[in-house]
Structures are given as structure tokens and as C-alpha cells.
PDB file of C-alpha atoms in Angstrom:
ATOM      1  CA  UNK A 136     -40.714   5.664  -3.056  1.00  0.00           C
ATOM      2  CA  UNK A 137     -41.170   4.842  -7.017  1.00  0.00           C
ATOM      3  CA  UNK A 138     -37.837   4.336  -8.797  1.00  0.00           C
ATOM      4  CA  UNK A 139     -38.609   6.957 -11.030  1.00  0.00           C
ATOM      5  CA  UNK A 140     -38.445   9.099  -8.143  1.00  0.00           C
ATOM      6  CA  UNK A 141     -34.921   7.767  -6.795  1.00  0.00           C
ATOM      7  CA  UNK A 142     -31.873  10.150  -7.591  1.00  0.00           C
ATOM      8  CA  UNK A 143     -28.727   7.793  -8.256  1.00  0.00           C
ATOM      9  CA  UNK A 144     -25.845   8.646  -5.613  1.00  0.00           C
ATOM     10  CA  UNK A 145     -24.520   5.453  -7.497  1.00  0.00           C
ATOM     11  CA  UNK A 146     -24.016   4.072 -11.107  1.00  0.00           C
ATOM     12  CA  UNK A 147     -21.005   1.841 -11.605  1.00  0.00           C
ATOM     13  CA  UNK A 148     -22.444   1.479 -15.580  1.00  0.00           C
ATOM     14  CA  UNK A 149     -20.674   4.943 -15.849  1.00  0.00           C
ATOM     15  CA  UNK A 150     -17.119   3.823 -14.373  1.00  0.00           C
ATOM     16  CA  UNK A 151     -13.589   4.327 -16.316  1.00  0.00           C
ATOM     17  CA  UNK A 152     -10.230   3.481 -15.122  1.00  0.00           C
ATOM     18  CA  UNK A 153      -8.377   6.847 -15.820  1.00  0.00           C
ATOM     19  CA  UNK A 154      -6.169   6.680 -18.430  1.00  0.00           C
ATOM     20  CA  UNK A 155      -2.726   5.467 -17.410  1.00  0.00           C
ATOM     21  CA  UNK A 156      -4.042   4.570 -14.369  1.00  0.00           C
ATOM     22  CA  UNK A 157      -1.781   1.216 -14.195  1.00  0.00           C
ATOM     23  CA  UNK A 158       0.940   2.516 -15.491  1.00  0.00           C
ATOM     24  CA  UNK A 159       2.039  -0.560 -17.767  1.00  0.00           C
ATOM     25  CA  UNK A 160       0.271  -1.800 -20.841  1.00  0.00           C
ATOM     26  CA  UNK A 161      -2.744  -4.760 -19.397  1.00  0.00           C
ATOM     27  CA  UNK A 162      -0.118  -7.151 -20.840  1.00  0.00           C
ATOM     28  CA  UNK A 163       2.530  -6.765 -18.429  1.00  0.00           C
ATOM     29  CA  UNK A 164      -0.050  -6.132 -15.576  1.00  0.00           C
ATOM     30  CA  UNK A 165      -1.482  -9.418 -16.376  1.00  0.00           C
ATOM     31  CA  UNK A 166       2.329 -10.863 -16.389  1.00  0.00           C
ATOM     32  CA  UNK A 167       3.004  -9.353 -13.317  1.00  0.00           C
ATOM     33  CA  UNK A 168      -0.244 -11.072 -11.517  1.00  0.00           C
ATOM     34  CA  UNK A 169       0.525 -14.435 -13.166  1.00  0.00           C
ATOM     35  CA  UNK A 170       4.110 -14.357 -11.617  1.00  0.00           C
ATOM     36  CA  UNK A 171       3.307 -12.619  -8.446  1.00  0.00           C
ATOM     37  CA  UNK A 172       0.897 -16.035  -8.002  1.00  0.00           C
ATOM     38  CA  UNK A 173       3.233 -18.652  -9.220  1.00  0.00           C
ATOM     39  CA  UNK A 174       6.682 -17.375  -8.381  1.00  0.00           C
ATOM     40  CA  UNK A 175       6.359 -14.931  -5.445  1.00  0.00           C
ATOM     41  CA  UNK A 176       3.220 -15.823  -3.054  1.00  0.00           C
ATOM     42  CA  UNK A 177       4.091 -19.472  -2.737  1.00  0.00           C
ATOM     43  CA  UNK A 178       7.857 -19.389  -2.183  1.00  0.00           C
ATOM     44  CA  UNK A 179       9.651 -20.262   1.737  1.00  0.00           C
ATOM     45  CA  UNK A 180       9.620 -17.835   3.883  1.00  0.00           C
ATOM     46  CA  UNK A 181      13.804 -17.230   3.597  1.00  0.00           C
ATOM     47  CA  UNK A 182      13.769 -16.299  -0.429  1.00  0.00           C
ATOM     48  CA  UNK A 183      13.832 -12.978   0.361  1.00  0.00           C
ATOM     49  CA  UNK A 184      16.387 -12.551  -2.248  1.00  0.00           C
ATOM     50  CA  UNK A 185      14.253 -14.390  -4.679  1.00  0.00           C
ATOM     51  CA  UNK A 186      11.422 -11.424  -4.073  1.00  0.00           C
ATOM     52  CA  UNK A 187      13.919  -8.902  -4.106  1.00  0.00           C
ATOM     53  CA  UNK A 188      14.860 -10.215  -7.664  1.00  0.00           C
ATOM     54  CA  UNK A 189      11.526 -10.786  -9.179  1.00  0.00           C
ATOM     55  CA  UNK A 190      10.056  -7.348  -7.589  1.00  0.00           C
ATOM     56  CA  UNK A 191      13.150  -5.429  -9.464  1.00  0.00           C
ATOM     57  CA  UNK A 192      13.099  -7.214 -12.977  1.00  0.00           C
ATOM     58  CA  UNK A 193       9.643  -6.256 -13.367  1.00  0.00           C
ATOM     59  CA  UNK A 194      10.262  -2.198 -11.967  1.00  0.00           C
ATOM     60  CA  UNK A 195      10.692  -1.843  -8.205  1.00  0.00           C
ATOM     61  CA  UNK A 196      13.023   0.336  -6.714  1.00  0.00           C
ATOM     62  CA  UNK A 197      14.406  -2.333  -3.731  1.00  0.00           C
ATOM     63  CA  UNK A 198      17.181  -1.552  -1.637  1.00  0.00           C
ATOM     64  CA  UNK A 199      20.207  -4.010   0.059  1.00  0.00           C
ATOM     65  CA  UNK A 200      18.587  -6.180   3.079  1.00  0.00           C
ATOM     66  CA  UNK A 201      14.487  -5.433   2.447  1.00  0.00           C
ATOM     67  CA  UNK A 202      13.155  -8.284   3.841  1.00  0.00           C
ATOM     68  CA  UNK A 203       9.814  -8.999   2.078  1.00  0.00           C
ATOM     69  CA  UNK A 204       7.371 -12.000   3.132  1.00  0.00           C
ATOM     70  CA  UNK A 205       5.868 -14.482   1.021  1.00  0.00           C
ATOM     71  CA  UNK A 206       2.873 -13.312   1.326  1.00  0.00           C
ATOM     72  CA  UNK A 207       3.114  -9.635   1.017  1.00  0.00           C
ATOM     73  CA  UNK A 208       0.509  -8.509  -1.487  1.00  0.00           C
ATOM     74  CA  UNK A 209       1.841  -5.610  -4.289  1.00  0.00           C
ATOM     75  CA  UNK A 210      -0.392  -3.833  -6.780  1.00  0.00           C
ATOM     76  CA  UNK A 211       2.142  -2.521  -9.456  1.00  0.00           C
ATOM     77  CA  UNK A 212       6.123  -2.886  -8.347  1.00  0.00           C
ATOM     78  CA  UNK A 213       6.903  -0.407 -10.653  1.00  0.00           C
ATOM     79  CA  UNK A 214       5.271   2.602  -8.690  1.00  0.00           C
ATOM     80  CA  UNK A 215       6.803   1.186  -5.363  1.00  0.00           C
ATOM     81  CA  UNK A 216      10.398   2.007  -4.214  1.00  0.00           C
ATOM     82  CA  UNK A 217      12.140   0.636  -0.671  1.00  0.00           C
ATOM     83  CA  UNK A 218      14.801   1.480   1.338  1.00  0.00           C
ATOM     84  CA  UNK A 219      17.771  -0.742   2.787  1.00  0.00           C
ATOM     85  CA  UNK A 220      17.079  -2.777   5.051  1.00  0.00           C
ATOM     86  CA  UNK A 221      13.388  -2.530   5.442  1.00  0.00           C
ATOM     87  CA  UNK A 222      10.876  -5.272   6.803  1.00  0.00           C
ATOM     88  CA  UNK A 223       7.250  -5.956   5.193  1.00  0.00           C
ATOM     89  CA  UNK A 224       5.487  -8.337   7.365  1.00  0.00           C
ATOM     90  CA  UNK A 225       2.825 -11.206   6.191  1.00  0.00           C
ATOM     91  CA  UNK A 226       0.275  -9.957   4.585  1.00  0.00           C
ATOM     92  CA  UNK A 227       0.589  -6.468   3.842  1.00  0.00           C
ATOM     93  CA  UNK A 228      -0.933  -4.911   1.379  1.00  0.00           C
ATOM     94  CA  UNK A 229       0.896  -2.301  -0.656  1.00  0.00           C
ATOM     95  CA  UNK A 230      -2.048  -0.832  -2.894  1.00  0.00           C
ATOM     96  CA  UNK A 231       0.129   0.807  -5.255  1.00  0.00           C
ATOM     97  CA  UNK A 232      -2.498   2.321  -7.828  1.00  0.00           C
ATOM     98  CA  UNK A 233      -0.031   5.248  -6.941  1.00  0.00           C
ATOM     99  CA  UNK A 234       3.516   5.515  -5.980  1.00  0.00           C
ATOM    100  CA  UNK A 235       4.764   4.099  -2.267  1.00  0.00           C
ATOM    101  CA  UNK A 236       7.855   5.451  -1.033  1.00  0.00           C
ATOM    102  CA  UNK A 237       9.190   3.248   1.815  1.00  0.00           C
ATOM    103  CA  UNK A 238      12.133   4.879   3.314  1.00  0.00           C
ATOM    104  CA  UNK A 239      15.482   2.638   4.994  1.00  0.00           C
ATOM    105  CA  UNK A 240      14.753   0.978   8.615  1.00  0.00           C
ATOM    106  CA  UNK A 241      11.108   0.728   7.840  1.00  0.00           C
ATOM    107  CA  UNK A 242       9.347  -1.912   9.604  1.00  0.00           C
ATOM    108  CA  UNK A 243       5.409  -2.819   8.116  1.00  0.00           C
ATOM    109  CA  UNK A 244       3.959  -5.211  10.217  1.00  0.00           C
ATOM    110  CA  UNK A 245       1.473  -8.210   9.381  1.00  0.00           C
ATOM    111  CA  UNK A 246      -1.876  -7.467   7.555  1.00  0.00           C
ATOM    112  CA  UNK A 247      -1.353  -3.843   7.267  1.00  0.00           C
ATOM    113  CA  UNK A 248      -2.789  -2.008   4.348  1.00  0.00           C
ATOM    114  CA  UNK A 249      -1.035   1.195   2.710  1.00  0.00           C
ATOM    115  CA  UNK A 250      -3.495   2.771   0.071  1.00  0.00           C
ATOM    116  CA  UNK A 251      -3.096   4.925  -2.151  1.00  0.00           C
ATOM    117  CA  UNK A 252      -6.189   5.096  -4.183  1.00  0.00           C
ATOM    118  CA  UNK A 253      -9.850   5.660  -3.407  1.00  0.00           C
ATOM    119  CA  UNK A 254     -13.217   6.636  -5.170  1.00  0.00           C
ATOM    120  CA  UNK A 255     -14.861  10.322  -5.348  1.00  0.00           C
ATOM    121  CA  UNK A 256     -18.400   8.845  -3.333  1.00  0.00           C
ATOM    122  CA  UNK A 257     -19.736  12.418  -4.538  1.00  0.00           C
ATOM    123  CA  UNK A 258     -20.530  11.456  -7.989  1.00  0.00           C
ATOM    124  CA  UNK A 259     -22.352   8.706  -9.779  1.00  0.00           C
ATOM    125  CA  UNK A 260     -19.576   7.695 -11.961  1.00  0.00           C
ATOM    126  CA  UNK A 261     -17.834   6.758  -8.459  1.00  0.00           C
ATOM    127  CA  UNK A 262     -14.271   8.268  -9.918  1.00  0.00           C
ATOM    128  CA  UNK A 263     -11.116   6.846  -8.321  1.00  0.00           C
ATOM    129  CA  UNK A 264      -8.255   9.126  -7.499  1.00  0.00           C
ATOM    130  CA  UNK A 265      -4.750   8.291  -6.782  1.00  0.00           C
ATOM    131  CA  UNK A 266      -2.511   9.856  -4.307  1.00  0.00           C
ATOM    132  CA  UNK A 267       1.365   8.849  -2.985  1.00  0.00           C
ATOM    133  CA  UNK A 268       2.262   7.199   0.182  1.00  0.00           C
ATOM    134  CA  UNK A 269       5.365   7.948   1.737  1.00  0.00           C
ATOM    135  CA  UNK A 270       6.534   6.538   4.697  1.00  0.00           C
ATOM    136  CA  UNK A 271       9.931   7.980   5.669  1.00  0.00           C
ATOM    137  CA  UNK A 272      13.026   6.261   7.446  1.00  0.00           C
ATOM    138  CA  UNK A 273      12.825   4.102  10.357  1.00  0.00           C
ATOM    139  CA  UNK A 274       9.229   4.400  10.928  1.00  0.00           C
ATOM    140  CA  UNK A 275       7.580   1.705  11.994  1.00  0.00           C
ATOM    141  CA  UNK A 276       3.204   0.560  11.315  1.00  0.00           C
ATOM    142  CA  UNK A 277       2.505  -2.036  13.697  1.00  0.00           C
ATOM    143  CA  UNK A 278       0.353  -4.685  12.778  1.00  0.00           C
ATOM    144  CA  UNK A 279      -3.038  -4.437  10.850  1.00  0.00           C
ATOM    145  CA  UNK A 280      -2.648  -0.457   9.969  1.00  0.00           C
ATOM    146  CA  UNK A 281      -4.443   1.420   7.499  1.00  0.00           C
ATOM    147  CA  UNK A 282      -2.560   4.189   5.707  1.00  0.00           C
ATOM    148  CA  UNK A 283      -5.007   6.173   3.581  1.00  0.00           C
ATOM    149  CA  UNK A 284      -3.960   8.077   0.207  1.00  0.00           C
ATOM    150  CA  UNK A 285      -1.914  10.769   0.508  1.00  0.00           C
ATOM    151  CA  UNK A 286      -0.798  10.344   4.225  1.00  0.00           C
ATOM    152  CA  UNK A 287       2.997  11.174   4.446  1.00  0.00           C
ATOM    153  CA  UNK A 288       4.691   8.941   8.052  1.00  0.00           C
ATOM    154  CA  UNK A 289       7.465  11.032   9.404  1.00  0.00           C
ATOM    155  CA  UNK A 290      10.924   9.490  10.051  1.00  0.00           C
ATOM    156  CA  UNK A 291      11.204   7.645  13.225  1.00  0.00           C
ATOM    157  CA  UNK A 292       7.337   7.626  13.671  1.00  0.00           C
ATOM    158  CA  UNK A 293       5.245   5.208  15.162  1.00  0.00           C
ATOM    159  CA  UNK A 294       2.240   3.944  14.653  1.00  0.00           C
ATOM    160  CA  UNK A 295       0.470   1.721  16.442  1.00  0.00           C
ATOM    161  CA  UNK A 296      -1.523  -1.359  15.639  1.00  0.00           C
ATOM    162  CA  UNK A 297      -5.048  -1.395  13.981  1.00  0.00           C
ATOM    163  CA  UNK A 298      -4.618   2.601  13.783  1.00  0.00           C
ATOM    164  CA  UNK A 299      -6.777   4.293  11.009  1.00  0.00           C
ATOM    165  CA  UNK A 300      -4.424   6.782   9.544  1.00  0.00           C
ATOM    166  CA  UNK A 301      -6.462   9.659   7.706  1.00  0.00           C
ATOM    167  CA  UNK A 302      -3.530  12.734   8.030  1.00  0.00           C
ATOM    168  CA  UNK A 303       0.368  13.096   7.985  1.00  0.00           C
ATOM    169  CA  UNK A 304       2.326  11.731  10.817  1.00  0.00           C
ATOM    170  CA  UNK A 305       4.871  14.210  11.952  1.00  0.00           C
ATOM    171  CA  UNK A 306       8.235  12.561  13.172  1.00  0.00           C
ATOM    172  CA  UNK A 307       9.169  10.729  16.003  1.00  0.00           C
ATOM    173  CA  UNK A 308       5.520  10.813  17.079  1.00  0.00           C
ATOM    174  CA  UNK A 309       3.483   8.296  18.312  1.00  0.00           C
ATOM    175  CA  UNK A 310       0.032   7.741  16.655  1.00  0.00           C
ATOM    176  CA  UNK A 311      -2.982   5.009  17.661  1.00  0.00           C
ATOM    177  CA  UNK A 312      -6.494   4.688  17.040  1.00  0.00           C
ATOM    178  CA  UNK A 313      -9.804   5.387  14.897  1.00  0.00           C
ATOM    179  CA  UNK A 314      -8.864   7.363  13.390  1.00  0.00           C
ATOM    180  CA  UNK A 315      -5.378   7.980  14.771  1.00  0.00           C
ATOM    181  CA  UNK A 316      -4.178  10.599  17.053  1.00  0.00           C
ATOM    182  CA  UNK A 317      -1.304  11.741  18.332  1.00  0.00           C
ATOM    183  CA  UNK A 318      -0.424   9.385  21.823  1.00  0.00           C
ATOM    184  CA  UNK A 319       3.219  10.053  22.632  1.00  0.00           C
ATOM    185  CA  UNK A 320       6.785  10.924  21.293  1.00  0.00           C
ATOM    186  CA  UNK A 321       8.772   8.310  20.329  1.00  0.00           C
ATOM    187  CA  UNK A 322      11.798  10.112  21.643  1.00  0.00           C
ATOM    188  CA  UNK A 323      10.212  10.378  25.345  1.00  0.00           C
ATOM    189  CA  UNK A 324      11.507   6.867  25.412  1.00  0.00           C
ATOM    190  CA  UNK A 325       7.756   5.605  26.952  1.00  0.00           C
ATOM    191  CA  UNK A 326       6.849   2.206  25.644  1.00  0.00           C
ATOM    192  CA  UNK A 327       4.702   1.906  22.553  1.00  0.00           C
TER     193      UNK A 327
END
């Protein structure tokens, strides 16, 4: 087929960050990338407090007891809040184009990935759009999850490793798979 003849499902020329999108002036992302290398990624594993400390001073919402790893991965602290004692494994991602609410009792587990952005494939211009995460108390994503934008985890749920989560978990369910489905009640007391 001649190129003239090609219709463009794709032209990344055309791309623009909405405006705002970061939520901080490029400064004080840049800071926050510089310091995230050099004072967060490469500290021991038992500085938790250290994290704690750095993630707050430059905007997130951390509770008592959150036990973050070194090499937990976050986008922009400032649109991420977590509860008390919560647990974010090695290397999770928290994509936090938009906000991530992380209720108390929340266990993330190694290599998962909560995202909250995306782009429009529907148009050239390949548009991103932003949507919240919220993950609500005591729920726990076993290792290597995905959490797409927008999904809401219900308190107590459970959802199991390497899941693809596309839609809302309701509580005290039990969720697995590609993309993930309802398996069990966490309340049934069955093993995960």
C-alpha cells in the first residue's frame, strides 16, 4: 500500500501533556526524581522512617507504621496518600499521574503496578487520561498485580498474584486472573 494511501491511527508529533498534568512546576518534579534516586532508591532496607520522611516533605499523605521498600517506585508523592500501617513491597510501582488512595492494613506486594493513567488509542494525538486509584483498608494485591485507572479495591479484598485488574473489586472478595474475576470470598475463610 503507498504511504499516501495509509490513514495514521498514530502520530506522537501531535502529543501534549495536559496542562497540570504533574501537578508541581518541572522544577520540583525534577527535584523530586533527583532525590527519589540519590536519597530514597539506594537506602537499607530498615529506613523506613527515612522514606516516610522524605515522601512527606515533598507532599505525601503517609500514615504511622507504612512500611515502604527501598525500591518502591513513586511518580508524584504529592497525589499519593497511605494509611497506618500499610506495607509496599519491592518494586511496586505507584504510577501516580493521578491520585492513589491506599487505605490502613494495606499490603502491596513485590513488582506490582497501580496505574492510574493511560492513552486514548482512538486518536492520533494518542491523548493520556488520568483516573484515581483507591484501594481501601486491609486489602491486600499479591505479588506482580496490575491495577488499571480508575479501579476502586474494596476493603478486605483480595487479589491475587499476576491478576489483571480492569473493574472495581467489591469487598471481601477474592479476585485472580487475565483479566481478573471474581474466585472466592475472603470471608468463606478458603485459602487464597
Amino acid at each position: 500500500m503507498p504511504e499516501a494511501d495509509r490513514v495514521r491511527v498514530q502520530d506522537l508529533s501531535r502529543y501534549a501533556n495536559p496542562k497540570g498534568l504533574r501537578g508541581r512546576p518541572a522544577p520540583f518534579v525534577q527535584l523530586w526524581w533527583i532525590v527519589e534516586a540519590l536519597l530514597v532508591r539506594p537506602t537499607p532496607q530498615i529506613f523506613f522512617a527515612w522514606r516516610r520522611l522524605i515522601l512527606r516533605l515533598f507532599g505525601a499523605k503517609i500514615g504511622p507504621g507504612v512500611l515502604i521498600r527501598p525500591s518502591v517506585r513513586i511518580v508524584y508523592p504529592w497525589k499519593v496518600s497511605i494509611g497506618a500501617n500499610s506495607w509496599i513491597g519491592d518494586d511496586v510501582n505507584l504510577y501516580s499521574l493521578g491520585e492513589i488512595e491506599i487505605g490502613h492494613d494495606v499490603v502491596v506486594s513485590q513488582g506490582t503496578y497501580v496505574c492510574t493513567g493511560s492513552h486514548d488509542h482512538r486518536t492520533p494525538d494518542f491523548p493520556i487520561f488520568v483516573r484515581p486509584i483507591v484501594i481501601e483498608p486491609e486489602a491486600w494485591l499479591a505479588a506482580q498485580c496490575f491495577i488499571a485507572p480508575g479501579v476502586r479495591i474494596g476493603r478486605g479484598a483480595v487479589v491475587q498474584a499476576r491478576a489483571v485488574v480492569m473493574r472495581d473489586v467489591a469487598a471481601g472478595t477474592i479476585v485472580g486472573g487475565h483479566p481478573a474475576a471474581v474466585i472466592g470470598s475472603r470471608l468463606s475463610g478458603q485459602p487464597t
